[in-house]
Coordinates of C-alpha atoms in Angstrom, one line a residue:
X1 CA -9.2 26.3 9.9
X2 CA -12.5 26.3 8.2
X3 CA -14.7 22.9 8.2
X4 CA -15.7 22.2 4.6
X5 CA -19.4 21.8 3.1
X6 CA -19.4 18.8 0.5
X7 CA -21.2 20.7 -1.5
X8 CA -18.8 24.3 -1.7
X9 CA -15.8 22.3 -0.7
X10 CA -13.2 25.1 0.3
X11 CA -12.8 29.0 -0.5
X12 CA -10.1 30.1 -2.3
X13 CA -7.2 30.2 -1.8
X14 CA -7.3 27.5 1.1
X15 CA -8.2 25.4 -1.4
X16 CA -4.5 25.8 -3.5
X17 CA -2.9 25.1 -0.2
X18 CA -4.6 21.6 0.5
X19 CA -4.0 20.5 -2.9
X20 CA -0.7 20.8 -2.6
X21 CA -0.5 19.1 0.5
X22 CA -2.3 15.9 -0.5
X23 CA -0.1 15.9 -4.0
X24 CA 3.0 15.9 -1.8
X25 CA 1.5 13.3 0.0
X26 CA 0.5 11.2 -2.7
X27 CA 3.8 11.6 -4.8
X28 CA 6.1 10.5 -1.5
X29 CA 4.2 7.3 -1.0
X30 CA 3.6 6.7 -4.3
X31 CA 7.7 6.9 -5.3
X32 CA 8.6 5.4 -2.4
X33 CA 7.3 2.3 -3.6
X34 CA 9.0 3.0 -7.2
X35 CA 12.1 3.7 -5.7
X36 CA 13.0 1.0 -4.0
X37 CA 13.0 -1.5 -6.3
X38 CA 15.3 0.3 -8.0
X39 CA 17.7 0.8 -5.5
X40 CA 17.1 -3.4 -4.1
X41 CA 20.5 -4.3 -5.5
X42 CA 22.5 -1.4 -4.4
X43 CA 21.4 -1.9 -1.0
X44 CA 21.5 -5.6 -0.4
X45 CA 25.1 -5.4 -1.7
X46 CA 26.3 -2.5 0.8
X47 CA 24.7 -4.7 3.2
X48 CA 26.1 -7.9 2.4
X49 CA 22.3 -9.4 2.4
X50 CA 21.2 -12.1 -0.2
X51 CA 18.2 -10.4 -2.7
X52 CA 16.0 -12.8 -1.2
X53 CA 16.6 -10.6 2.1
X54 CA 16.3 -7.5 0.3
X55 CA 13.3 -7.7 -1.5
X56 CA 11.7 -7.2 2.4
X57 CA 12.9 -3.8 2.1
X58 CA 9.7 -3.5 -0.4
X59 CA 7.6 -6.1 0.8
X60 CA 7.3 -4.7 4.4
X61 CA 6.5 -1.1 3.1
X62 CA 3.8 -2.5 0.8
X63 CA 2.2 -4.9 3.7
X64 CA 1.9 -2.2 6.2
X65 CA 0.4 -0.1 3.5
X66 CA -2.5 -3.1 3.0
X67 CA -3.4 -4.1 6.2
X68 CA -3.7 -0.2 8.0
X69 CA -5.9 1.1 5.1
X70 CA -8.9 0.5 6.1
X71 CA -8.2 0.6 9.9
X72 CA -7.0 3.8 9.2
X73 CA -10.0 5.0 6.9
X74 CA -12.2 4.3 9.5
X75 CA -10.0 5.8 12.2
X76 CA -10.4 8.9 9.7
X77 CA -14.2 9.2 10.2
X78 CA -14.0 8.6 13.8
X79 CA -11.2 11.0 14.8
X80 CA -10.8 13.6 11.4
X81 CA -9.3 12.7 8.1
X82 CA -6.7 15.7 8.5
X83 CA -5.9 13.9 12.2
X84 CA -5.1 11.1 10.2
X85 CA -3.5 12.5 7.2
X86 CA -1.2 15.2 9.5
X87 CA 0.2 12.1 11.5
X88 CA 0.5 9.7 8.3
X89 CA 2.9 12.8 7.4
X90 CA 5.1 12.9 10.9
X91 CA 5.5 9.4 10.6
X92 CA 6.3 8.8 7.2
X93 CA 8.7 11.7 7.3
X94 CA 10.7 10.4 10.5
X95 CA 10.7 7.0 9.1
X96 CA 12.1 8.2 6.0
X97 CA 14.8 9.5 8.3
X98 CA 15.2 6.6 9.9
X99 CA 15.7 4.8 6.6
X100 CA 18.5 6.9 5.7
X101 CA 20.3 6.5 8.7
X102 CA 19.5 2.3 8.7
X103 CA 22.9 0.6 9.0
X104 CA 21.5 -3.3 8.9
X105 CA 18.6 -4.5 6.8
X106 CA 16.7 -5.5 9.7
X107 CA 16.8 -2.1 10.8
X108 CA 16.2 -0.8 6.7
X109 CA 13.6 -3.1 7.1
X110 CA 11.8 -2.2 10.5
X111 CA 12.6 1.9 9.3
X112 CA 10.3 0.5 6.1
X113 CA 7.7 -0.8 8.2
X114 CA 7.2 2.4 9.6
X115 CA 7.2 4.0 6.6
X116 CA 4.3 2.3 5.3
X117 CA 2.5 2.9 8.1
X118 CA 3.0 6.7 7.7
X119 CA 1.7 6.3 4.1
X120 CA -1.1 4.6 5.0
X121 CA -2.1 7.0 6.8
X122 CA -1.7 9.4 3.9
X123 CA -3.5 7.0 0.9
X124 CA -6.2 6.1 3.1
X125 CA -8.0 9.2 3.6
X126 CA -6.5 11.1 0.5
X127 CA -10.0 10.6 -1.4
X128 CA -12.1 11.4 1.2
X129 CA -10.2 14.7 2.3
X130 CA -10.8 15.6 -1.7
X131 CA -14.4 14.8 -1.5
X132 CA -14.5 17.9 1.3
X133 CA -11.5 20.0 -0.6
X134 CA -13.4 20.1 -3.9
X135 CA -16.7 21.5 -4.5
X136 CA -19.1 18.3 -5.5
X137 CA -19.9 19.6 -9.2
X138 CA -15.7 19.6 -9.4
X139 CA -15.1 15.9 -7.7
X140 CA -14.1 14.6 -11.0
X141 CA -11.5 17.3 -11.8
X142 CA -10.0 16.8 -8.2
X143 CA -10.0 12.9 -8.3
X144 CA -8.2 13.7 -12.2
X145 CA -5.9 16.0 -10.7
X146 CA -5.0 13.0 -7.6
X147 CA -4.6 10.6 -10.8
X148 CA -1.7 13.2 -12.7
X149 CA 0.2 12.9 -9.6
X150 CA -0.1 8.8 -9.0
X151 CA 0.6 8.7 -13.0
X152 CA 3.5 11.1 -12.8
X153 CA 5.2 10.0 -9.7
X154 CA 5.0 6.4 -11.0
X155 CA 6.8 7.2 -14.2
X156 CA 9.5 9.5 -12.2
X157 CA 9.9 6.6 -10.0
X158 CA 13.0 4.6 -11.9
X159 CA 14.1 8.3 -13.6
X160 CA 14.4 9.8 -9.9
X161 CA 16.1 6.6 -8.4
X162 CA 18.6 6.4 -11.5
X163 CA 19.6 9.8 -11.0
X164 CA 19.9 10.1 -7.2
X165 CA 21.8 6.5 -7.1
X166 CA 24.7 8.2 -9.6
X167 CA 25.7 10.8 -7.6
X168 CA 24.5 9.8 -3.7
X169 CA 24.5 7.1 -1.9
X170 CA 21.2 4.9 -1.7
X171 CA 20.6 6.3 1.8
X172 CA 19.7 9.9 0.0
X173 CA 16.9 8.6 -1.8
X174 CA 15.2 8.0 1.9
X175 CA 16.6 11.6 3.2
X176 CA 15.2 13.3 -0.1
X177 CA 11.7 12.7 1.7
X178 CA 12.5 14.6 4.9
X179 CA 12.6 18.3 3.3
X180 CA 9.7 17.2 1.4
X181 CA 7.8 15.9 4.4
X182 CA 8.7 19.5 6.0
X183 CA 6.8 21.6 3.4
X184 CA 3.9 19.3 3.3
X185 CA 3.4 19.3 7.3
X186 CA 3.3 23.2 6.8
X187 CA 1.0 23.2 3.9
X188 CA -1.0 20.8 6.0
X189 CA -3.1 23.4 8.0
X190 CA -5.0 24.4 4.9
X191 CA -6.8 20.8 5.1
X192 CA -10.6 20.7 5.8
X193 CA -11.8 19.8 9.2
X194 CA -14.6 17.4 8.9
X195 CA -17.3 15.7 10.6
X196 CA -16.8 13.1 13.5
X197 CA -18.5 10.0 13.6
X198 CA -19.2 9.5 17.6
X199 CA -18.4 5.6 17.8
X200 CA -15.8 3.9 19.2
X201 CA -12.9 2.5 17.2
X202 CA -12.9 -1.5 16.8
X203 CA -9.8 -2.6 17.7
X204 CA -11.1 -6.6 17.4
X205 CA -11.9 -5.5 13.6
X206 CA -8.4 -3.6 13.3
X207 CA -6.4 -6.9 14.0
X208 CA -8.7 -9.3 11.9
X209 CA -8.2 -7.3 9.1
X210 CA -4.8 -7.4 9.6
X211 CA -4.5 -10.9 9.8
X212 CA -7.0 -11.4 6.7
X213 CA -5.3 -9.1 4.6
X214 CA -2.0 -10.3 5.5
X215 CA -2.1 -13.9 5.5
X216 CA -4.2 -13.5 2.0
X217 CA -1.2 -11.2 0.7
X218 CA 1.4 -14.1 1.8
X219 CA -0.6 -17.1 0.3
X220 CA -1.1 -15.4 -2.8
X221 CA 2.6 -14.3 -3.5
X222 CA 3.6 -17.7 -2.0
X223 CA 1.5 -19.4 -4.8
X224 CA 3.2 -17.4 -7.4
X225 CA 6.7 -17.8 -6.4
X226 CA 5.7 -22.1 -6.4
X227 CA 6.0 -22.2 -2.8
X228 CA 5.0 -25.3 -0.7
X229 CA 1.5 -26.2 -1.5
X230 CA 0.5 -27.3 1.9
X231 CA 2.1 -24.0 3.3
X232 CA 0.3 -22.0 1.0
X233 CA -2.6 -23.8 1.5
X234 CA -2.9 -23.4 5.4
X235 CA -2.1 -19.5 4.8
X236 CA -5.0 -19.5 2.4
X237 CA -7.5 -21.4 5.1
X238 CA -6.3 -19.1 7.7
X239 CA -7.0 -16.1 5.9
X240 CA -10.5 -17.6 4.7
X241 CA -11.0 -17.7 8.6
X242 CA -10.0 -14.3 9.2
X243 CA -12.1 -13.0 6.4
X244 CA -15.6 -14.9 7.4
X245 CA -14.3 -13.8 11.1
X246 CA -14.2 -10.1 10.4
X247 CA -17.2 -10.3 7.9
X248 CA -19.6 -12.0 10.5
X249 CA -18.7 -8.9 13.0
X250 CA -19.0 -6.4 10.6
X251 CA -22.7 -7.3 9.8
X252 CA -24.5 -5.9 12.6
X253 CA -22.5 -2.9 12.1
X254 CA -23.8 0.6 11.2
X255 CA -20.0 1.8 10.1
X256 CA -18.1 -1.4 9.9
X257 CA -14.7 -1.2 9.6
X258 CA -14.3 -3.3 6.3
X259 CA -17.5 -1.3 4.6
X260 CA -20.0 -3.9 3.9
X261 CA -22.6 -1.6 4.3
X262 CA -21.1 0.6 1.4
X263 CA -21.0 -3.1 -1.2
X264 CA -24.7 -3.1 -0.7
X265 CA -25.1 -0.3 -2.8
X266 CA -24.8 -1.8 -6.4
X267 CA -22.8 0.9 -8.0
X268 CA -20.7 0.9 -5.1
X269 CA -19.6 -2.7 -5.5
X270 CA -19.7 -2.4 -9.2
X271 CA -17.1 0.5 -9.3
X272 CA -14.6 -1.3 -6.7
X273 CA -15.1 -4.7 -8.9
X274 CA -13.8 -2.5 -11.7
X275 CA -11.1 -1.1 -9.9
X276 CA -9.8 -4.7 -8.5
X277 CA -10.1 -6.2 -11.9
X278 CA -8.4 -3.1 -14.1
X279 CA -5.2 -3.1 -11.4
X280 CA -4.7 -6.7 -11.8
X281 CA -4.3 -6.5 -15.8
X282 CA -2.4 -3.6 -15.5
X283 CA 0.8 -5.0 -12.3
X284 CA 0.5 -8.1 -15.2
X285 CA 1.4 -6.3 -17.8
X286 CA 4.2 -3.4 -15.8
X287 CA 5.2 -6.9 -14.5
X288 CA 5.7 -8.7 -17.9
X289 CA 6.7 -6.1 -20.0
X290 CA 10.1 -5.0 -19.0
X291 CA 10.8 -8.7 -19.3
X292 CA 9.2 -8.6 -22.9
X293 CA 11.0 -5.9 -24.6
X294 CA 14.0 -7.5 -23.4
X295 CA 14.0 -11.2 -23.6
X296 CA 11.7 -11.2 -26.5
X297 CA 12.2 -8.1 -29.0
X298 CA 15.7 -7.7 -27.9
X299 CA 15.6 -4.2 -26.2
X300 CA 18.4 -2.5 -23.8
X301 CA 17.3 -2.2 -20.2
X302 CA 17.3 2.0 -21.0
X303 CA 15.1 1.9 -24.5
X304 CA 12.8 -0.6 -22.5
X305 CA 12.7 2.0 -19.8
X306 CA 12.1 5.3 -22.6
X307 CA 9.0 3.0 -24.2
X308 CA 7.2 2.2 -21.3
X309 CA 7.3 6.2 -20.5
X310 CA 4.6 7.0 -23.2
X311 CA 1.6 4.9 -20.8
X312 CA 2.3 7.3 -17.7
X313 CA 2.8 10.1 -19.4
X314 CA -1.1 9.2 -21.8
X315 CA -2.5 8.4 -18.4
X316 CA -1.5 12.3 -17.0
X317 CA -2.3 13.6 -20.4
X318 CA -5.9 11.6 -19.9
X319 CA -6.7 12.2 -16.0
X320 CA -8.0 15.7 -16.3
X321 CA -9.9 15.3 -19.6
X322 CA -11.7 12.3 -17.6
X323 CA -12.1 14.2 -14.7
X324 CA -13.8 17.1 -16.6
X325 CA -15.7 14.5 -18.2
X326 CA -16.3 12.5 -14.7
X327 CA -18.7 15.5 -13.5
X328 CA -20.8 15.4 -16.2
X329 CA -21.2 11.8 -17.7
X330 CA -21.9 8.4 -15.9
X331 CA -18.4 6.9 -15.0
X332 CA -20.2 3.2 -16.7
X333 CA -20.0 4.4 -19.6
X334 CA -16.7 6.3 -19.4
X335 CA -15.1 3.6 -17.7
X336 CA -16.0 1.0 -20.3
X337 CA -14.7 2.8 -22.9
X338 CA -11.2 3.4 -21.2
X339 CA -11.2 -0.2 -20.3
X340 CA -11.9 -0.8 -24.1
X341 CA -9.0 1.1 -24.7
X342 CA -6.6 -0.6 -21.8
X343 CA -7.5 -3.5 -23.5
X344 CA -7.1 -3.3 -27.1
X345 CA -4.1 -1.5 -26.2
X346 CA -2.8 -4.5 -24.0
X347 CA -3.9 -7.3 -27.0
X348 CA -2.0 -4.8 -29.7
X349 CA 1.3 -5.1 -27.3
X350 CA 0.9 -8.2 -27.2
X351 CA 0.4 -9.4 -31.3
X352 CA 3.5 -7.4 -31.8
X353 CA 5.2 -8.4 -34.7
X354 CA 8.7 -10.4 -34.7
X355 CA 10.7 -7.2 -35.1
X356 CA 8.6 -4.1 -34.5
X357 CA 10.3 -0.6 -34.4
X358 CA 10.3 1.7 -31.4
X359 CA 7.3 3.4 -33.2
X360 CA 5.0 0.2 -33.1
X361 CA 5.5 -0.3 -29.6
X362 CA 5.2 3.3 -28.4
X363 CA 1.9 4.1 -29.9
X364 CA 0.3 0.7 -28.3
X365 CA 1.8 2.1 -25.2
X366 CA 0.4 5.6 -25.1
X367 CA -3.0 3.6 -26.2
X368 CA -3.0 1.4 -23.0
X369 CA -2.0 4.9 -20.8
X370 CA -4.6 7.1 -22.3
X371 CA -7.3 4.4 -21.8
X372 CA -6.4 3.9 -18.1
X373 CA -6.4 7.4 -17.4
X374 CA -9.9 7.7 -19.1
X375 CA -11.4 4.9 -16.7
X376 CA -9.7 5.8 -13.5
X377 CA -10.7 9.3 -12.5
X378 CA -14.8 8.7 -13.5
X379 CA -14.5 5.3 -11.1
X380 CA -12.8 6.6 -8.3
X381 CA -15.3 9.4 -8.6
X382 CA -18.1 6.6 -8.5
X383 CA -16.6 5.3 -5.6
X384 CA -16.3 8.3 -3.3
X385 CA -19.9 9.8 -4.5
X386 CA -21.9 6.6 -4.0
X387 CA -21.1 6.6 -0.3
X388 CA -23.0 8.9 2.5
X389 CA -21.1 11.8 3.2
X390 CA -20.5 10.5 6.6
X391 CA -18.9 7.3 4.7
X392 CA -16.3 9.2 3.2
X393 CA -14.2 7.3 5.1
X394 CA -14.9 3.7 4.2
X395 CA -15.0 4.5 0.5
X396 CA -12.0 6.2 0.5
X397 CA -10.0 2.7 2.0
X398 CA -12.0 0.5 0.0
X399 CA -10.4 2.7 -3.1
X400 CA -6.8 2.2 -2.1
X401 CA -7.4 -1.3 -0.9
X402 CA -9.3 -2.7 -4.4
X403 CA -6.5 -0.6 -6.1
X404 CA -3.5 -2.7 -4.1
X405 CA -5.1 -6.4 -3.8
X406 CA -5.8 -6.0 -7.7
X407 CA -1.9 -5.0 -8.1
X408 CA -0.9 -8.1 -5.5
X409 CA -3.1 -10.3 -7.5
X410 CA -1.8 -9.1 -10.8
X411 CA 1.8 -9.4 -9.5
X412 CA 1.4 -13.0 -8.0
X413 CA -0.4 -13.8 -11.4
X414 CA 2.8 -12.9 -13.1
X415 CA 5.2 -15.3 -11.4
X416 CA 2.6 -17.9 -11.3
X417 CA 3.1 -18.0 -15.4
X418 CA 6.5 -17.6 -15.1
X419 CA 6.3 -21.0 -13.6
X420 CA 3.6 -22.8 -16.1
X421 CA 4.7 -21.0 -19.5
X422 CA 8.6 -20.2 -19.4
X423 CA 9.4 -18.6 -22.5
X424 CA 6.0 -18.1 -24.0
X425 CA 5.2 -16.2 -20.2
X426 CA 5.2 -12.8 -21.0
X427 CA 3.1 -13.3 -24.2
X428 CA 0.5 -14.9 -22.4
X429 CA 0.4 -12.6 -20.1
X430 CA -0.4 -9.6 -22.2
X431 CA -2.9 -11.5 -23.5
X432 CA -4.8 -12.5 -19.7
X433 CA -4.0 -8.9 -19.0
X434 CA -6.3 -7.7 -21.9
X435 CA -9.1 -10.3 -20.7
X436 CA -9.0 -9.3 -17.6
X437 CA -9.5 -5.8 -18.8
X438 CA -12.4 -6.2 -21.3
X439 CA -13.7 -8.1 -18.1
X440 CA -13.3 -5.2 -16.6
X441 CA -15.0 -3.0 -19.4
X442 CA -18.3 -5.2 -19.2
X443 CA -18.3 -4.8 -15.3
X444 CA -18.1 -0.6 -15.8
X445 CA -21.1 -0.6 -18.3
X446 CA -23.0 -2.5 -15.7
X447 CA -23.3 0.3 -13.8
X448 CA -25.1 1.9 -16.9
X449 CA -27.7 -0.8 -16.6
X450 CA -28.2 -0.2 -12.7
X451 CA -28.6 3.5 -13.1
X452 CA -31.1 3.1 -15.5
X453 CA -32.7 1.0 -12.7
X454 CA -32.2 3.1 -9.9
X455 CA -34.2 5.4 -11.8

């Protein structure tokens, strides 16, 4: 198979094949996560397991998923991304079996780790693989194309489970990834075959980023959920140690595992600030709004699911635009404007009136979709294209992991005001979510002001 230029990307009609193996890809992992929590009560009832139990079923997919992605990233540069993303496949694919065939949760839950380790495999080289499919004056419209699936695949998620879980058994929405799995493992030998990095894998790294990662992941859903301070304290202090640990070894470092070399470059840092800041105000809000439409304006659990539908569905109608857009204007300027957009979206939702009609809330909706899809194909963009060539690799974890510690942090945030605000919680949470997000906004246009430097 032919090794891709950066800068011609791949010929026609290889290049049709390997974008449909990294959508596959992309739209497994990403509604296996969706899924799941859908299908959390079926399971831990055929199981006879508490919902405390179950809700390992999704927090072991979503740790292994964390820790691995930048041991896998840099894996990636050392060994191929298409090594990495061909065996993130295999494994996903037999896990996804072995979920399926799970008869205890321990073993659902084991089948789960598994799984996540296959899709981190597949998330954490997914940008840098499309940084080698796509020729560079086209980067935008591939990174656009990446955020259509993520967008889709996220509002299929509940739709697909529903549908599956009233005629099957909750085992089939595990199997329906194995035929899946098979196509993309044949489409899979149109991927590029890029350059090697001739270093040695750090394993030392490898584990403390695991244990900073994870122990960072624990204290911070521990805090939300008003879990022993002194527990969650000593998590926190262990993970601070792991993180100046792996931090102090990654400084001598040409390629470091966790990319500190790549957060020197401002716009580098700047576009991964944006990215942790604009995933934290959006998990807030996916978190509180279900629980909004509900408790406060009185909505079934199926309208509340119809009017969230309209924020995927502006984000996939926004991606490509912003991608075309991506290749030709500075992703400061197109990012603070989308984050503008999240943001008054998110401060409209949340100054609804006492009764609004499903019109009211559908157009603030499509307004907080169509502004996140404008900022988040220009900053990925940024994000791949600021980093050497060789670098692909690094960038492309640091993407997926700002995109997932924003979303933990946005998530813990949620059950933290649960706690402090009761009744009022989902109010003020729309309301941090769209501070967070005009935070977010005046981080993007930074850039503008370092590119102006830089020249």
């Amino acid at each position: 198979m032919q090794r891709a230029d950066e800068s011609d990307g791949l010929p026609l009609p290889q290049r049709y094949g390997a974008i449909l193996t990294i959508a596959l890809g992309i739209a497994m992992a990403v509604l296996d996560g969706a899924i799941a929590n859908v299908a959390l009560p079926t399971i831990a009832r055929d199981m006879l397991a508490s919902p405390a139990a179950s809700i390992w079923v999704v927090n072991a997919y979503q740790l292994a998923i964390t820790i691995l992605m930048l041991p896998l990233a840099s894996l990636g540069e050392i060994v191929g991304f298409r090594r990495v993303y061909y065996a993130g496949l295999v494994v996903f694919t037999l896990a996804s079996l072995a979920c399926a065939l799970a008869t205890s949760l321990p073993a659902l839950t084991a089948a789960r780790v598994l799984q996540g380790i296959g899709a981190a495999g597949i998330l954490s080289v997914n940008g840098a693989l499309v940084r080698f499919i796509y020729p560079r004056d086209m980067l935008g419209r591939g990174i656009g194309v990446n955020t259509i699936v993520v967008a889709v695949s996220a509002a299929l998620g509940p739709t697909v489970a529903a549908a599956i879980l009233a005629v099957a058994s909750w085992q089939w929405l595990f199997a329906i990834n194995v035929p899946i799995g098979a196509v993309a493992l044949v489409a899979a030998q149109t991927l590029p075959r890029t350059p090697r990095a001739a270093r040695r894998f750090d394993v030392v790294s490898a584990l403390l980023n695991a244990a900073f990662f994870g122990l960072l992941i624990v204290a911070l859903d521990g805090a939300g959920h008003g879990e022993d301070a002194l527990g969650v304290a000593l998590e926190a202090l262990a993970a601070l140690l792991a993180g100046v640990a792996l931090v102090l070894r990654q400084l001598p470092q040409t390629s470091p595992l966790l990319p500190v070399d790549l957060l020197r470059i401002p716009i580098f840092a700047l576009s991964i600030a944006t990215s942790v800041c604009s995933f934290m105000a959006q998990m807030l809000a996916y978190v509180a709004l279900p629980f909004y439409l509900q408790d406060a304006l009185g909505r079934s659990q199926v309208e509340t699911g119809l009017l969230m539908t309209p924020w995927p569905l502006a984000t996939a109608i926004a991606a490509p635009i912003a991608g075309r857009l991506a290749d030709r204007y500075p992703a400061g300027a197109l990012g603070g404007v989308g984050l503008a957009c999240f943001a008054a979206g998110l401060l409209l939702l949340a100054l609804l009136p006492a009764h609004p009609g499903n019109g009211d809330i559908v157009w603030r909706m499509a307004v907080c979709g169509f502004g996140f899809g404008l900022f988040q194909a220009p900053n990925n963009r940024a994000i791949l294209s600021a980093a050497p060539r060789e670098r692909s690799g690094g960038a492309s974890g640091m993407l997926g992991t700002a995109r997932l510690l924003g979303q933990t942090a946005g998530a813990a945030l949620m059950a933290l005001m649960f706690t402090m605000f009761g009744n009022r919680a989902t109010t003020a949470a729309l309301l941090t979510s769209a501070a967070v997000a005009f935070v977010a906004a005046g981080v993007s246009c930074a850039r503008l002001m370092e590119r102006h430097r830089a020249r």
